[in-house]
Short mmCIF file of C-alpha atoms and ligand atoms in Angstrom, two decimals:
data_model
loop_
_atom_site.label_atom_id
_atom_site.label_comp_id
_atom_site.label_asym_id
_atom_site.label_seq_id
_atom_site.Cartn_x
_atom_site.Cartn_y
_atom_site.Cartn_z
CA UNK K 1 110.34 86.14 82.49
CA UNK K 2 107.17 88.05 83.41
CA UNK K 3 106.60 91.78 83.63
CA UNK K 4 105.22 93.70 86.63
CA UNK K 5 104.39 97.41 86.85
CA UNK K 6 104.20 99.67 89.88
CA UNK K 7 102.80 103.20 89.70
CA UNK K 8 103.88 105.37 92.62
CA UNK K 9 106.61 102.94 93.63
CA UNK K 10 109.17 105.44 94.90
CA UNK K 11 107.27 106.89 97.89
CA UNK K 12 105.48 104.96 100.62
CA UNK K 13 105.52 101.88 98.35
CA UNK K 14 109.29 101.87 97.80
CA UNK K 15 109.69 98.63 99.76
CA UNK K 16 107.01 97.07 97.56
CA UNK K 17 109.11 97.99 94.50
CA UNK K 18 112.19 96.44 96.14
CA UNK K 19 110.20 93.27 96.93
CA UNK K 20 108.76 93.06 93.40
CA UNK K 21 112.24 93.52 91.94
CA UNK K 22 113.39 90.49 93.94
CA UNK K 23 110.70 88.25 92.43
CA UNK K 24 112.50 87.60 89.16
CA UNK K 25 110.24 89.49 86.72
CA UNK K 26 110.96 92.65 84.76
CA UNK K 27 109.72 95.56 86.83
CA UNK K 28 108.57 98.87 85.35
CA UNK K 29 108.43 101.64 87.99
CA UNK K 30 106.54 104.88 87.31
CA UNK K 31 107.10 108.15 89.18
CA UNK K 32 107.85 111.75 88.30
CA UNK K 33 111.05 112.52 90.14
CA UNK K 34 114.13 111.12 88.43
CA UNK K 35 116.27 111.31 91.57
CA UNK K 36 113.74 109.26 93.57
CA UNK K 37 113.74 106.63 90.80
CA UNK K 38 117.55 106.52 90.82
CA UNK K 39 117.52 106.23 94.62
CA UNK K 40 115.24 103.21 94.28
CA UNK K 41 117.59 101.72 91.69
CA UNK K 42 120.47 102.05 94.18
CA UNK K 43 118.46 100.20 96.85
CA UNK K 44 117.52 97.25 94.65
CA UNK K 45 120.15 94.52 95.05
CA UNK K 46 119.91 93.38 91.41
CA UNK K 47 118.62 96.31 89.35
CA UNK K 48 119.23 94.65 85.96
CA UNK K 49 115.54 93.98 85.42
CA UNK K 50 114.37 97.46 86.47
CA UNK K 51 112.77 99.79 83.93
CA UNK K 52 112.38 103.31 85.34
CA UNK K 53 109.82 105.64 83.75
CA UNK K 54 109.91 109.26 84.82
CA UNK K 55 106.62 110.90 83.82
CA UNK K 56 103.56 112.67 85.18
CA UNK K 57 100.66 110.23 85.06
CA UNK K 58 98.20 113.08 84.52
CA UNK K 59 99.52 113.16 80.96
CA UNK K 60 97.45 110.22 79.75
CA UNK K 61 99.08 109.91 76.31
CA UNK K 62 102.57 109.98 77.76
CA UNK K 63 101.61 107.36 80.36
CA UNK K 64 100.00 104.94 77.91
CA UNK K 65 102.70 105.39 75.25
CA UNK K 66 105.44 104.73 77.81
CA UNK K 67 103.64 101.64 79.12
CA UNK K 68 103.04 100.33 75.58
CA UNK K 69 106.74 100.82 74.82
CA UNK K 70 107.68 98.96 78.03
CA UNK K 71 105.35 96.12 77.02
CA UNK K 72 106.98 95.97 73.59
CA UNK K 73 110.39 95.53 75.21
CA UNK K 74 109.57 93.47 78.33
CA UNK K 75 106.36 91.69 77.38
CA UNK K 76 102.73 91.87 78.57
CA UNK K 77 102.11 92.88 82.17
CA UNK K 78 100.77 90.16 84.45
CA UNK K 79 100.64 92.21 87.67
CA UNK K 80 100.26 95.95 88.31
CA UNK K 81 100.40 97.70 91.68
CA UNK K 82 98.79 101.11 91.33
CA UNK K 83 98.79 104.01 93.77
CA UNK K 84 97.40 107.02 91.92
CA UNK K 85 95.73 110.08 93.31
CA UNK K 86 92.05 110.59 92.47
CA UNK K 87 92.99 113.59 90.32
CA UNK K 88 94.18 111.00 87.77
CA UNK K 89 91.12 108.73 87.44
CA UNK K 90 91.15 109.15 83.64
CA UNK K 91 94.78 108.04 83.56
CA UNK K 92 93.99 105.05 85.77
CA UNK K 93 91.20 103.98 83.42
CA UNK K 94 93.47 104.44 80.39
CA UNK K 95 96.19 102.39 82.07
CA UNK K 96 93.75 99.59 82.94
CA UNK K 97 92.40 99.56 79.36
CA UNK K 98 95.93 99.53 77.98
CA UNK K 99 97.02 96.59 80.16
CA UNK K 100 93.81 94.64 79.49
CA UNK K 101 94.15 95.04 75.74
CA UNK K 102 97.78 93.87 75.63
CA UNK K 103 97.72 90.72 77.80
CA UNK K 104 97.45 87.29 76.23
CA UNK K 105 95.64 85.71 79.16
CA UNK K 106 94.69 87.42 82.42
CA UNK K 107 96.41 90.02 84.60
CA UNK K 108 96.04 91.25 88.18
CA UNK K 109 95.47 94.82 89.31
CA UNK K 110 96.47 95.58 92.91
CA UNK K 111 94.72 98.89 93.50
CA UNK K 112 95.95 100.80 96.54
CA UNK K 113 93.38 103.24 97.93
CA UNK K 114 93.19 105.66 100.83
CA UNK K 115 90.92 105.15 103.82
CA UNK K 116 87.99 106.99 102.17
CA UNK K 117 87.55 103.98 99.88
CA UNK K 118 86.00 102.15 102.85
CA UNK K 119 83.02 104.56 102.72
CA UNK K 120 80.18 103.76 100.29
CA UNK K 121 80.54 105.46 96.89
CA UNK K 122 83.37 107.69 98.10
CA UNK K 123 85.87 106.79 95.38
CA UNK K 124 85.68 105.79 91.74
CA UNK K 125 86.94 102.33 90.83
CA UNK K 126 88.07 101.67 87.26
CA UNK K 127 85.86 99.76 84.85
CA UNK K 128 87.37 96.34 84.30
CA UNK K 129 87.38 93.87 81.44
CA UNK K 130 86.90 90.15 82.09
CA UNK K 131 90.62 89.41 81.86
CA UNK K 132 91.50 91.57 84.88
CA UNK K 133 91.59 90.15 88.42
CA UNK K 134 90.94 93.08 90.75
CA UNK K 135 92.62 93.22 94.17
CA UNK K 136 91.80 96.15 96.42
CA UNK K 137 94.04 97.35 99.22
CA UNK K 138 92.60 100.04 101.48
CA UNK K 139 95.00 101.96 103.69
CA UNK K 140 93.39 102.58 107.06
CA UNK K 141 94.90 103.80 110.31
CA UNK K 142 96.14 102.34 113.57
CA UNK K 143 94.87 102.96 117.07
CA UNK K 144 96.31 102.20 120.49
CA UNK K 145 94.83 103.22 123.85
CA UNK K 146 92.22 105.28 122.02
CA UNK K 147 94.85 107.32 120.15
CA UNK K 148 94.87 106.93 116.38
CA UNK K 149 97.56 107.62 113.81
CA UNK K 150 98.05 107.10 110.09
CA UNK K 151 100.08 104.12 108.90
CA UNK K 152 103.85 104.22 108.57
CA UNK K 153 105.49 103.54 105.20
CA UNK K 154 106.68 100.23 106.60
CA UNK K 155 103.16 99.20 107.64
CA UNK K 156 101.78 100.22 104.25
CA UNK K 157 104.41 98.35 102.23
CA UNK K 158 104.17 95.27 104.47
CA UNK K 159 100.39 95.21 103.97
CA UNK K 160 100.67 95.53 100.19
CA UNK K 161 103.34 92.82 99.98
CA UNK K 162 101.10 90.56 102.09
CA UNK K 163 98.22 91.14 99.65
CA UNK K 164 100.51 90.29 96.72
CA UNK K 165 101.87 87.15 98.36
CA UNK K 166 98.37 85.89 99.18
CA UNK K 167 96.71 87.22 96.02
CA UNK K 168 94.13 88.71 98.40
CA UNK K 169 91.02 90.17 96.79
CA UNK K 170 90.31 92.64 99.60
CA UNK K 171 92.79 93.93 102.12
CA UNK K 172 92.47 96.59 104.77
CA UNK K 173 95.83 97.63 106.16
CA UNK K 174 95.24 98.67 109.75
CA UNK K 175 91.62 99.55 110.60
CA UNK K 176 88.87 101.76 109.16
CA UNK K 177 86.49 101.48 112.13
CA UNK K 178 85.56 103.27 114.24
CA UNK K 179 85.66 105.73 111.33
CA UNK K 180 85.09 108.74 113.57
CA UNK K 181 88.32 107.87 115.42
CA UNK K 182 90.55 108.27 112.34
CA UNK K 183 93.39 110.78 112.84
N1 NAP C 1 96.01 105.61 105.41
C1 NAP C 1 97.25 106.06 105.51
O1 NAP C 1 97.91 105.89 106.51
C2 NAP C 1 97.81 106.80 104.32
C3 NAP C 1 97.19 106.76 103.07
C4 NAP C 1 97.74 107.48 102.03
C5 NAP C 1 98.88 108.24 102.23
N2 NAP C 1 99.47 108.22 103.45
C6 NAP C 1 100.68 109.01 103.73
O2 NAP C 1 100.64 110.18 102.99
C7 NAP C 1 101.93 110.42 102.48
C8 NAP C 1 101.79 111.17 101.21
O3 NAP C 1 101.21 110.33 100.20
P1 NAP C 1 101.64 110.56 98.73
O4 NAP C 1 100.85 109.67 97.82
O5 NAP C 1 101.67 112.01 98.40
O6 NAP C 1 103.15 110.13 98.80
P2 NAP C 1 104.03 108.94 98.36
O7 NAP C 1 103.47 107.59 98.23
O8 NAP C 1 105.18 109.08 99.25
O9 NAP C 1 104.36 109.40 96.85
C9 NAP C 1 103.48 109.13 95.81
C10 NAP C 1 104.12 108.20 94.77
O10 NAP C 1 103.45 108.41 93.55
C11 NAP C 1 104.30 109.11 92.64
N3 NAP C 1 103.53 110.17 92.03
C12 NAP C 1 102.79 111.12 92.66
N4 NAP C 1 102.20 111.91 91.76
C13 NAP C 1 102.59 111.46 90.54
C14 NAP C 1 102.31 111.88 89.21
N5 NAP C 1 101.52 112.94 88.96
N6 NAP C 1 102.87 111.20 88.19
C15 NAP C 1 103.68 110.14 88.43
N7 NAP C 1 103.97 109.69 89.67
C16 NAP C 1 103.44 110.35 90.71
C17 NAP C 1 105.42 109.65 93.49
O11 NAP C 1 106.57 109.87 92.70
P3 NAP C 1 107.20 111.38 92.60
O12 NAP C 1 107.56 111.76 93.96
O13 NAP C 1 108.36 111.22 91.71
O14 NAP C 1 106.12 112.23 92.05
C18 NAP C 1 105.58 108.54 94.50
O15 NAP C 1 106.24 107.43 93.92
C19 NAP C 1 102.60 109.06 102.34
O16 NAP C 1 103.96 109.18 102.48
C20 NAP C 1 101.92 108.23 103.44
O17 NAP C 1 102.70 108.22 104.61
C21 NAP C 1 98.95 107.54 104.51
#
């Protein structure tokens, strides 16, 4: 049985967590709020393979120690879906280093980014080792009859699941152009 990780899997990506949990691997879910994690557990049909980690990812040592402990119990991570705010770039890099140094073969990072990532040099991507396959998912917006709006949680999760199913290297959920029309 493999081991997947999702960071930020109790908010707009909750349906991604539920989908990952249905795929037959162990699933480690990271968020701060214990009640939101328990709510997710209630919504997963078979929660036996769920590992819930309640922590603040800004605490880099706590994050990496918890992930290392999860790896000890459930095995190396082959797939990580990561939605982390840019205030935690150090933690993202530490997480990527931690996962790269513990896999036997290769692993896949599905990095979920806000719409600004479509602009040149607007966001920092993590430095990757050769054993990491990088998949980028940019969340854009939707527009109808000239009126734009941000994506719904359902649209976001559907787009991320599509990227996972197709192992897509680059995904834009919705649109990022015309940029000046964003909500
Ligand atoms: N392009 C778009 O349309 C777009 C792009 C981005 C966001 N959005 C919208 O903006 C809303 C707000 O985004 P959001 O990221 O604040 O909400 P969110 O996805 O609903 O929540 C963020 C997720 O990350 C976790 N998290 C946040 N900070 C954390 C920390 N320091 N340590 C550990 N886990 C942490 C949260 O868990 P806890 O609650 O337990 O902390 C939750 O699981 C979303 O609901 C979405 O609708 C839209």
